[in-house]
mmCIF file with all atom_site columns, N, CA and C in Angstrom:
data_model
loop_
_atom_site.group_PDB
_atom_site.id
_atom_site.type_symbol
_atom_site.label_atom_id
_atom_site.label_alt_id
_atom_site.label_comp_id
_atom_site.label_asym_id
_atom_site.label_entity_id
_atom_site.label_seq_id
_atom_site.pdbx_PDB_ins_code
_atom_site.Cartn_x
_atom_site.Cartn_y
_atom_site.Cartn_z
_atom_site.occupancy
_atom_site.B_iso_or_equiv
_atom_site.pdbx_formal_charge
_atom_site.auth_seq_id
_atom_site.auth_comp_id
_atom_site.auth_asym_id
_atom_site.auth_atom_id
_atom_site.pdbx_PDB_model_num
ATOM 1   N N  . MET A 1 1  ? 95.408 115.889 60.554 1.00 0.00 ? 1  MET A N  1
ATOM 2   C CA . MET A 1 1  ? 96.099 115.521 61.758 1.00 0.00 ? 1  MET A CA 1
ATOM 3   C C  . MET A 1 1  ? 95.137 114.699 62.611 1.00 0.00 ? 1  MET A C  1
ATOM 4   N N  . LEU A 1 2  ? 95.628 113.651 63.171 1.00 0.00 ? 2  LEU A N  1
ATOM 5   C CA . LEU A 1 2  ? 94.838 112.767 64.019 1.00 0.00 ? 2  LEU A CA 1
ATOM 6   C C  . LEU A 1 2  ? 95.527 112.676 65.375 1.00 0.00 ? 2  LEU A C  1
ATOM 7   N N  . ILE A 1 3  ? 94.764 112.899 66.406 1.00 0.00 ? 3  ILE A N  1
ATOM 8   C CA . ILE A 1 3  ? 95.288 112.784 67.770 1.00 0.00 ? 3  ILE A CA 1
ATOM 9   C C  . ILE A 1 3  ? 94.579 111.618 68.435 1.00 0.00 ? 3  ILE A C  1
ATOM 10  N N  . ALA A 1 4  ? 95.342 110.749 69.047 1.00 0.00 ? 4  ALA A N  1
ATOM 11  C CA . ALA A 1 4  ? 94.773 109.583 69.717 1.00 0.00 ? 4  ALA A CA 1
ATOM 12  C C  . ALA A 1 4  ? 95.400 109.440 71.104 1.00 0.00 ? 4  ALA A C  1
ATOM 13  N N  . ALA A 1 5  ? 94.600 108.972 72.033 1.00 0.00 ? 5  ALA A N  1
ATOM 14  C CA . ALA A 1 5  ? 95.102 108.721 73.384 1.00 0.00 ? 5  ALA A CA 1
ATOM 15  C C  . ALA A 1 5  ? 95.979 107.474 73.375 1.00 0.00 ? 5  ALA A C  1
ATOM 16  N N  . SER A 1 6  ? 96.998 107.517 74.196 1.00 0.00 ? 6  SER A N  1
ATOM 17  C CA . SER A 1 6  ? 97.862 106.338 74.331 1.00 0.00 ? 6  SER A CA 1
ATOM 18  C C  . SER A 1 6  ? 97.130 105.273 75.135 1.00 0.00 ? 6  SER A C  1
ATOM 19  N N  . PRO A 1 7  ? 97.551 104.019 75.044 1.00 0.00 ? 7  PRO A N  1
ATOM 20  C CA . PRO A 1 7  ? 96.926 102.970 75.860 1.00 0.00 ? 7  PRO A CA 1
ATOM 21  C C  . PRO A 1 7  ? 96.968 103.297 77.361 1.00 0.00 ? 7  PRO A C  1
ATOM 22  N N  . LYS A 1 8  ? 98.058 103.891 77.829 1.00 0.00 ? 8  LYS A N  1
ATOM 23  C CA . LYS A 1 8  ? 98.159 104.267 79.253 1.00 0.00 ? 8  LYS A CA 1
ATOM 24  C C  . LYS A 1 8  ? 97.108 105.326 79.596 1.00 0.00 ? 8  LYS A C  1
ATOM 25  N N  . ALA A 1 9  ? 96.953 106.324 78.718 1.00 0.00 ? 9  ALA A N  1
ATOM 26  C CA . ALA A 1 9  ? 95.954 107.368 78.954 1.00 0.00 ? 9  ALA A CA 1
ATOM 27  C C  . ALA A 1 9  ? 94.548 106.778 78.950 1.00 0.00 ? 9  ALA A C  1
ATOM 28  N N  . GLU A 1 10 ? 94.271 105.876 78.030 1.00 0.00 ? 10 GLU A N  1
ATOM 29  C CA . GLU A 1 10 ? 92.952 105.233 77.995 1.00 0.00 ? 10 GLU A CA 1
ATOM 30  C C  . GLU A 1 10 ? 92.681 104.469 79.287 1.00 0.00 ? 10 GLU A C  1
ATOM 31  N N  . ASP A 1 11 ? 93.681 103.761 79.788 1.00 0.00 ? 11 ASP A N  1
ATOM 32  C CA . ASP A 1 11 ? 93.521 103.034 81.058 1.00 0.00 ? 11 ASP A CA 1
ATOM 33  C C  . ASP A 1 11 ? 93.235 103.996 82.204 1.00 0.00 ? 11 ASP A C  1
ATOM 34  N N  . GLU A 1 12 ? 93.961 105.104 82.251 1.00 0.00 ? 12 GLU A N  1
ATOM 35  C CA . GLU A 1 12 ? 93.753 106.087 83.320 1.00 0.00 ? 12 GLU A CA 1
ATOM 36  C C  . GLU A 1 12 ? 92.362 106.694 83.238 1.00 0.00 ? 12 GLU A C  1
ATOM 37  N N  . ILE A 1 13 ? 91.903 106.982 82.027 1.00 0.00 ? 13 ILE A N  1
ATOM 38  C CA . ILE A 1 13 ? 90.554 107.541 81.855 1.00 0.00 ? 13 ILE A CA 1
ATOM 39  C C  . ILE A 1 13 ? 89.508 106.536 82.324 1.00 0.00 ? 13 ILE A C  1
ATOM 40  N N  . ARG A 1 14 ? 89.650 105.285 81.910 1.00 0.00 ? 14 ARG A N  1
ATOM 41  C CA . ARG A 1 14 ? 88.692 104.253 82.332 1.00 0.00 ? 14 ARG A CA 1
ATOM 42  C C  . ARG A 1 14 ? 88.680 104.112 83.854 1.00 0.00 ? 14 ARG A C  1
ATOM 43  N N  . ASP A 1 15 ? 89.854 104.096 84.481 1.00 0.00 ? 15 ASP A N  1
ATOM 44  C CA . ASP A 1 15 ? 89.935 103.974 85.940 1.00 0.00 ? 15 ASP A CA 1
ATOM 45  C C  . ASP A 1 15 ? 89.257 105.155 86.623 1.00 0.00 ? 15 ASP A C  1
ATOM 46  N N  . THR A 1 16 ? 89.522 106.359 86.119 1.00 0.00 ? 16 THR A N  1
ATOM 47  C CA . THR A 1 16 ? 88.934 107.564 86.715 1.00 0.00 ? 16 THR A CA 1
ATOM 48  C C  . THR A 1 16 ? 87.422 107.551 86.567 1.00 0.00 ? 16 THR A C  1
ATOM 49  N N  . LEU A 1 17 ? 86.939 107.249 85.367 1.00 0.00 ? 17 LEU A N  1
ATOM 50  C CA . LEU A 1 17 ? 85.494 107.259 85.141 1.00 0.00 ? 17 LEU A CA 1
ATOM 51  C C  . LEU A 1 17 ? 84.796 106.156 85.926 1.00 0.00 ? 17 LEU A C  1
ATOM 52  N N  . ALA A 1 18 ? 85.414 104.994 86.016 1.00 0.00 ? 18 ALA A N  1
ATOM 53  C CA . ALA A 1 18 ? 84.803 103.898 86.778 1.00 0.00 ? 18 ALA A CA 1
ATOM 54  C C  . ALA A 1 18 ? 84.661 104.294 88.237 1.00 0.00 ? 18 ALA A C  1
ATOM 55  N N  . ALA A 1 19 ? 85.691 104.895 88.798 1.00 0.00 ? 19 ALA A N  1
ATOM 56  C CA . ALA A 1 19 ? 85.626 105.323 90.198 1.00 0.00 ? 19 ALA A CA 1
ATOM 57  C C  . ALA A 1 19 ? 84.580 106.425 90.382 1.00 0.00 ? 19 ALA A C  1
ATOM 58  N N  . MET A 1 20 ? 84.555 107.377 89.442 1.00 0.00 ? 20 MET A N  1
ATOM 59  C CA . MET A 1 20 ? 83.595 108.470 89.530 1.00 0.00 ? 20 MET A CA 1
ATOM 60  C C  . MET A 1 20 ? 82.172 107.936 89.418 1.00 0.00 ? 20 MET A C  1
ATOM 61  N N  . HIS A 1 21 ? 81.922 107.045 88.476 1.00 0.00 ? 21 HIS A N  1
ATOM 62  C CA . HIS A 1 21 ? 80.577 106.483 88.324 1.00 0.00 ? 21 HIS A CA 1
ATOM 63  C C  . HIS A 1 21 ? 80.168 105.715 89.566 1.00 0.00 ? 21 HIS A C  1
ATOM 64  N N  . GLY A 1 22 ? 81.096 105.013 90.179 1.00 0.00 ? 22 GLY A N  1
ATOM 65  C CA . GLY A 1 22 ? 80.796 104.300 91.427 1.00 0.00 ? 22 GLY A CA 1
ATOM 66  C C  . GLY A 1 22 ? 80.367 105.254 92.526 1.00 0.00 ? 22 GLY A C  1
ATOM 67  N N  . ARG A 1 23 ? 81.077 106.378 92.645 1.00 0.00 ? 23 ARG A N  1
ATOM 68  C CA . ARG A 1 23 ? 80.706 107.373 93.672 1.00 0.00 ? 23 ARG A CA 1
ATOM 69  C C  . ARG A 1 23 ? 79.350 107.992 93.365 1.00 0.00 ? 23 ARG A C  1
ATOM 70  N N  . MET A 1 24 ? 79.076 108.228 92.082 1.00 0.00 ? 24 MET A N  1
ATOM 71  C CA . MET A 1 24 ? 77.780 108.797 91.704 1.00 0.00 ? 24 MET A CA 1
ATOM 72  C C  . MET A 1 24 ? 76.646 107.833 92.057 1.00 0.00 ? 24 MET A C  1
ATOM 73  N N  . ILE A 1 25 ? 76.837 106.566 91.775 1.00 0.00 ? 25 ILE A N  1
ATOM 74  C CA . ILE A 1 25 ? 75.827 105.558 92.102 1.00 0.00 ? 25 ILE A CA 1
ATOM 75  C C  . ILE A 1 25 ? 75.621 105.483 93.615 1.00 0.00 ? 25 ILE A C  1
ATOM 76  N N  . ASP A 1 26 ? 76.708 105.586 94.382 1.00 0.00 ? 26 ASP A N  1
ATOM 77  C CA . ASP A 1 26 ? 76.594 105.565 95.842 1.00 0.00 ? 26 ASP A CA 1
ATOM 78  C C  . ASP A 1 26 ? 75.749 106.720 96.363 1.00 0.00 ? 26 ASP A C  1
ATOM 79  N N  . VAL A 1 27 ? 75.784 107.860 95.669 1.00 0.00 ? 27 VAL A N  1
ATOM 80  C CA . VAL A 1 27 ? 74.979 109.013 96.084 1.00 0.00 ? 27 VAL A CA 1
ATOM 81  C C  . VAL A 1 27 ? 73.512 108.796 95.729 1.00 0.00 ? 27 VAL A C  1
ATOM 82  N N  . VAL A 1 28 ? 73.256 108.242 94.555 1.00 0.00 ? 28 VAL A N  1
ATOM 83  C CA . VAL A 1 28 ? 71.882 108.110 94.065 1.00 0.00 ? 28 VAL A CA 1
ATOM 84  C C  . VAL A 1 28 ? 71.142 106.928 94.699 1.00 0.00 ? 28 VAL A C  1
ATOM 85  N N  . ARG A 1 29 ? 71.858 105.860 94.943 1.00 0.00 ? 29 ARG A N  1
ATOM 86  C CA . ARG A 1 29 ? 71.214 104.623 95.405 1.00 0.00 ? 29 ARG A CA 1
ATOM 87  C C  . ARG A 1 29 ? 70.286 104.829 96.621 1.00 0.00 ? 29 ARG A C  1
ATOM 88  N N  . PRO A 1 30 ? 70.695 105.558 97.666 1.00 0.00 ? 30 PRO A N  1
ATOM 89  C CA . PRO A 1 30 ? 69.804 105.690 98.823 1.00 0.00 ? 30 PRO A CA 1
ATOM 90  C C  . PRO A 1 30 ? 68.644 106.683 98.634 1.00 0.00 ? 30 PRO A C  1
ATOM 91  N N  . MET A 1 31 ? 68.608 107.390 97.505 1.00 0.00 ? 31 MET A N  1
ATOM 92  C CA . MET A 1 31 ? 67.552 108.383 97.293 1.00 0.00 ? 31 MET A CA 1
ATOM 93  C C  . MET A 1 31 ? 66.205 107.698 97.078 1.00 0.00 ? 31 MET A C  1
ATOM 94  N N  . THR A 1 32 ? 65.184 108.291 97.644 1.00 0.00 ? 32 THR A N  1
ATOM 95  C CA . THR A 1 32 ? 63.830 107.803 97.427 1.00 0.00 ? 32 THR A CA 1
ATOM 96  C C  . THR A 1 32 ? 63.333 108.322 96.076 1.00 0.00 ? 32 THR A C  1
ATOM 97  N N  . SER A 1 33 ? 62.224 107.794 95.626 1.00 0.00 ? 33 SER A N  1
ATOM 98  C CA . SER A 1 33 ? 61.660 108.297 94.362 1.00 0.00 ? 33 SER A CA 1
ATOM 99  C C  . SER A 1 33 ? 61.260 109.762 94.506 1.00 0.00 ? 33 SER A C  1
ATOM 100 N N  . ALA A 1 34 ? 60.822 110.155 95.709 1.00 0.00 ? 34 ALA A N  1
ATOM 101 C CA . ALA A 1 34 ? 60.480 111.567 95.946 1.00 0.00 ? 34 ALA A CA 1
ATOM 102 C C  . ALA A 1 34 ? 61.735 112.437 95.877 1.00 0.00 ? 34 ALA A C  1
ATOM 103 N N  . ASP A 1 35 ? 62.843 111.940 96.420 1.00 0.00 ? 35 ASP A N  1
ATOM 104 C CA . ASP A 1 35 ? 64.115 112.669 96.334 1.00 0.00 ? 35 ASP A CA 1
ATOM 105 C C  . ASP A 1 35 ? 64.500 112.879 94.875 1.00 0.00 ? 35 ASP A C  1
ATOM 106 N N  . ARG A 1 36 ? 64.413 111.807 94.099 1.00 0.00 ? 36 ARG A N  1
ATOM 107 C CA . ARG A 1 36 ? 64.787 111.891 92.688 1.00 0.00 ? 36 ARG A CA 1
ATOM 108 C C  . ARG A 1 36 ? 63.870 112.851 91.932 1.00 0.00 ? 36 ARG A C  1
ATOM 109 N N  . ALA A 1 37 ? 62.596 112.816 92.235 1.00 0.00 ? 37 ALA A N  1
ATOM 110 C CA . ALA A 1 37 ? 61.648 113.730 91.584 1.00 0.00 ? 37 ALA A CA 1
ATOM 111 C C  . ALA A 1 37 ? 61.997 115.182 91.905 1.00 0.00 ? 37 ALA A C  1
ATOM 112 N N  . SER A 1 38 ? 62.401 115.443 93.141 1.00 0.00 ? 38 SER A N  1
ATOM 113 C CA . SER A 1 38 ? 62.803 116.804 93.524 1.00 0.00 ? 38 SER A CA 1
ATOM 114 C C  . SER A 1 38 ? 64.034 117.252 92.753 1.00 0.00 ? 38 SER A C  1
ATOM 115 N N  . VAL A 1 39 ? 65.008 116.390 92.636 1.00 0.00 ? 39 VAL A N  1
ATOM 116 C CA . VAL A 1 39 ? 66.232 116.731 91.902 1.00 0.00 ? 39 VAL A CA 1
ATOM 117 C C  . VAL A 1 39 ? 65.908 116.970 90.435 1.00 0.00 ? 39 VAL A C  1
ATOM 118 N N  . ILE A 1 40 ? 65.098 116.118 89.849 1.00 0.00 ? 40 ILE A N  1
ATOM 119 C CA . ILE A 1 40 ? 64.729 116.280 88.439 1.00 0.00 ? 40 ILE A CA 1
ATOM 120 C C  . ILE A 1 40 ? 63.984 117.590 88.234 1.00 0.00 ? 40 ILE A C  1
ATOM 121 N N  . GLY A 1 41 ? 63.059 117.901 89.135 1.00 0.00 ? 41 GLY A N  1
ATOM 122 C CA . GLY A 1 41 ? 62.325 119.165 89.041 1.00 0.00 ? 41 GLY A CA 1
ATOM 123 C C  . GLY A 1 41 ? 63.251 120.362 89.136 1.00 0.00 ? 41 GLY A C  1
ATOM 124 N N  . PHE A 1 42 ? 64.199 120.306 90.050 1.00 0.00 ? 42 PHE A N  1
ATOM 125 C CA . PHE A 1 42 ? 65.169 121.383 90.208 1.00 0.00 ? 42 PHE A CA 1
ATOM 126 C C  . PHE A 1 42 ? 66.003 121.552 88.940 1.00 0.00 ? 42 PHE A C  1
ATOM 127 N N  . LEU A 1 43 ? 66.515 120.444 88.409 1.00 0.00 ? 43 LEU A N  1
ATOM 128 C CA . LEU A 1 43 ? 67.363 120.524 87.217 1.00 0.00 ? 43 LEU A CA 1
ATOM 129 C C  . LEU A 1 43 ? 66.578 121.045 86.010 1.00 0.00 ? 43 LEU A C  1
ATOM 130 N N  . ARG A 1 44 ? 65.334 120.634 85.874 1.00 0.00 ? 44 ARG A N  1
ATOM 131 C CA . ARG A 1 44 ? 64.508 121.141 84.768 1.00 0.00 ? 44 ARG A CA 1
ATOM 132 C C  . ARG A 1 44 ? 64.268 122.645 84.912 1.00 0.00 ? 44 ARG A C  1
ATOM 133 N N  . ALA A 1 45 ? 63.988 123.091 86.134 1.00 0.00 ? 45 ALA A N  1
ATOM 134 C CA . ALA A 1 45 ? 63.767 124.521 86.373 1.00 0.00 ? 45 ALA A CA 1
ATOM 135 C C  . ALA A 1 45 ? 65.039 125.313 86.080 1.00 0.00 ? 45 ALA A C  1
ATOM 136 N N  . MET A 1 46 ? 66.190 124.782 86.461 1.00 0.00 ? 46 MET A N  1
ATOM 137 C CA . MET A 1 46 ? 67.458 125.450 86.179 1.00 0.00 ? 46 MET A CA 1
ATOM 138 C C  . MET A 1 46 ? 67.707 125.515 84.676 1.00 0.00 ? 46 MET A C  1
ATOM 139 N N  . GLN A 1 47 ? 67.392 124.437 83.967 1.00 0.00 ? 47 GLN A N  1
ATOM 140 C CA . GLN A 1 47 ? 67.574 124.426 82.516 1.00 0.00 ? 47 GLN A CA 1
ATOM 141 C C  . GLN A 1 47 ? 66.692 125.487 81.870 1.00 0.00 ? 47 GLN A C  1
ATOM 142 N N  . GLU A 1 48 ? 65.449 125.583 82.306 1.00 0.00 ? 48 GLU A N  1
ATOM 143 C CA . GLU A 1 48 ? 64.541 126.593 81.753 1.00 0.00 ? 48 GLU A CA 1
ATOM 144 C C  . GLU A 1 48 ? 65.052 127.995 82.039 1.00 0.00 ? 48 GLU A C  1
ATOM 145 N N  . ALA A 1 49 ? 65.574 128.202 83.250 1.00 0.00 ? 49 ALA A N  1
ATOM 146 C CA . ALA A 1 49 ? 66.098 129.533 83.596 1.00 0.00 ? 49 ALA A CA 1
ATOM 147 C C  . ALA A 1 49 ? 67.297 129.890 82.720 1.00 0.00 ? 49 ALA A C  1
ATOM 148 N N  . VAL A 1 50 ? 68.163 128.956 82.469 1.00 0.00 ? 50 VAL A N  1
ATOM 149 C CA . VAL A 1 50 ? 69.333 129.205 81.624 1.00 0.00 ? 50 VAL A CA 1
ATOM 150 C C  . VAL A 1 50 ? 68.918 129.356 80.172 1.00 0.00 ? 50 VAL A C  1
ATOM 151 N N  . ASP A 1 51 ? 67.960 128.565 79.726 1.00 0.00 ? 51 ASP A N  1
ATOM 152 C CA . ASP A 1 51 ? 67.485 128.669 78.343 1.00 0.00 ? 51 ASP A CA 1
ATOM 153 C C  . ASP A 1 51 ? 66.894 130.053 78.063 1.00 0.00 ? 51 ASP A C  1
ATOM 154 N N  . GLU A 1 52 ? 66.343 130.703 79.078 1.00 0.00 ? 52 GLU A N  1
ATOM 155 C CA . GLU A 1 52 ? 65.737 132.023 78.910 1.00 0.00 ? 52 GLU A CA 1
ATOM 156 C C  . GLU A 1 52 ? 66.795 133.066 78.565 1.00 0.00 ? 52 GLU A C  1
ATOM 157 N N  . ILE A 1 53 ? 68.040 132.841 78.897 1.00 0.00 ? 53 ILE A N  1
ATOM 158 C CA . ILE A 1 53 ? 69.097 133.807 78.647 1.00 0.00 ? 53 ILE A CA 1
ATOM 159 C C  . ILE A 1 53 ? 69.250 134.085 77.159 1.00 0.00 ? 53 ILE A C  1
ATOM 160 N N  . ASP A 1 54 ? 69.091 133.048 76.347 1.00 0.00 ? 54 ASP A N  1
ATOM 161 C CA . ASP A 1 54 ? 69.278 133.176 74.908 1.00 0.00 ? 54 ASP A CA 1
ATOM 162 C C  . ASP A 1 54 ? 68.073 133.743 74.177 1.00 0.00 ? 54 ASP A C  1
ATOM 163 N N  . ARG A 1 55 ? 67.003 133.962 74.862 1.00 0.00 ? 55 ARG A N  1
ATOM 164 C CA . ARG A 1 55 ? 65.774 134.451 74.186 1.00 0.00 ? 55 ARG A CA 1
ATOM 165 C C  . ARG A 1 55 ? 65.682 135.938 74.229 1.00 0.00 ? 55 ARG A C  1
#
């Protein structure tokens, strides 16, 4: 069985993702390199904390 999105669904997905990516870029663009480093550090620490659950 093969399931495929219709052309209308593909258009809606592209429109949604394009708008979402634009909003994401608007959030990141004004961040300083120090801001980005803080976010990256936080996300890495969260990943390590979650990874510990499986050990």
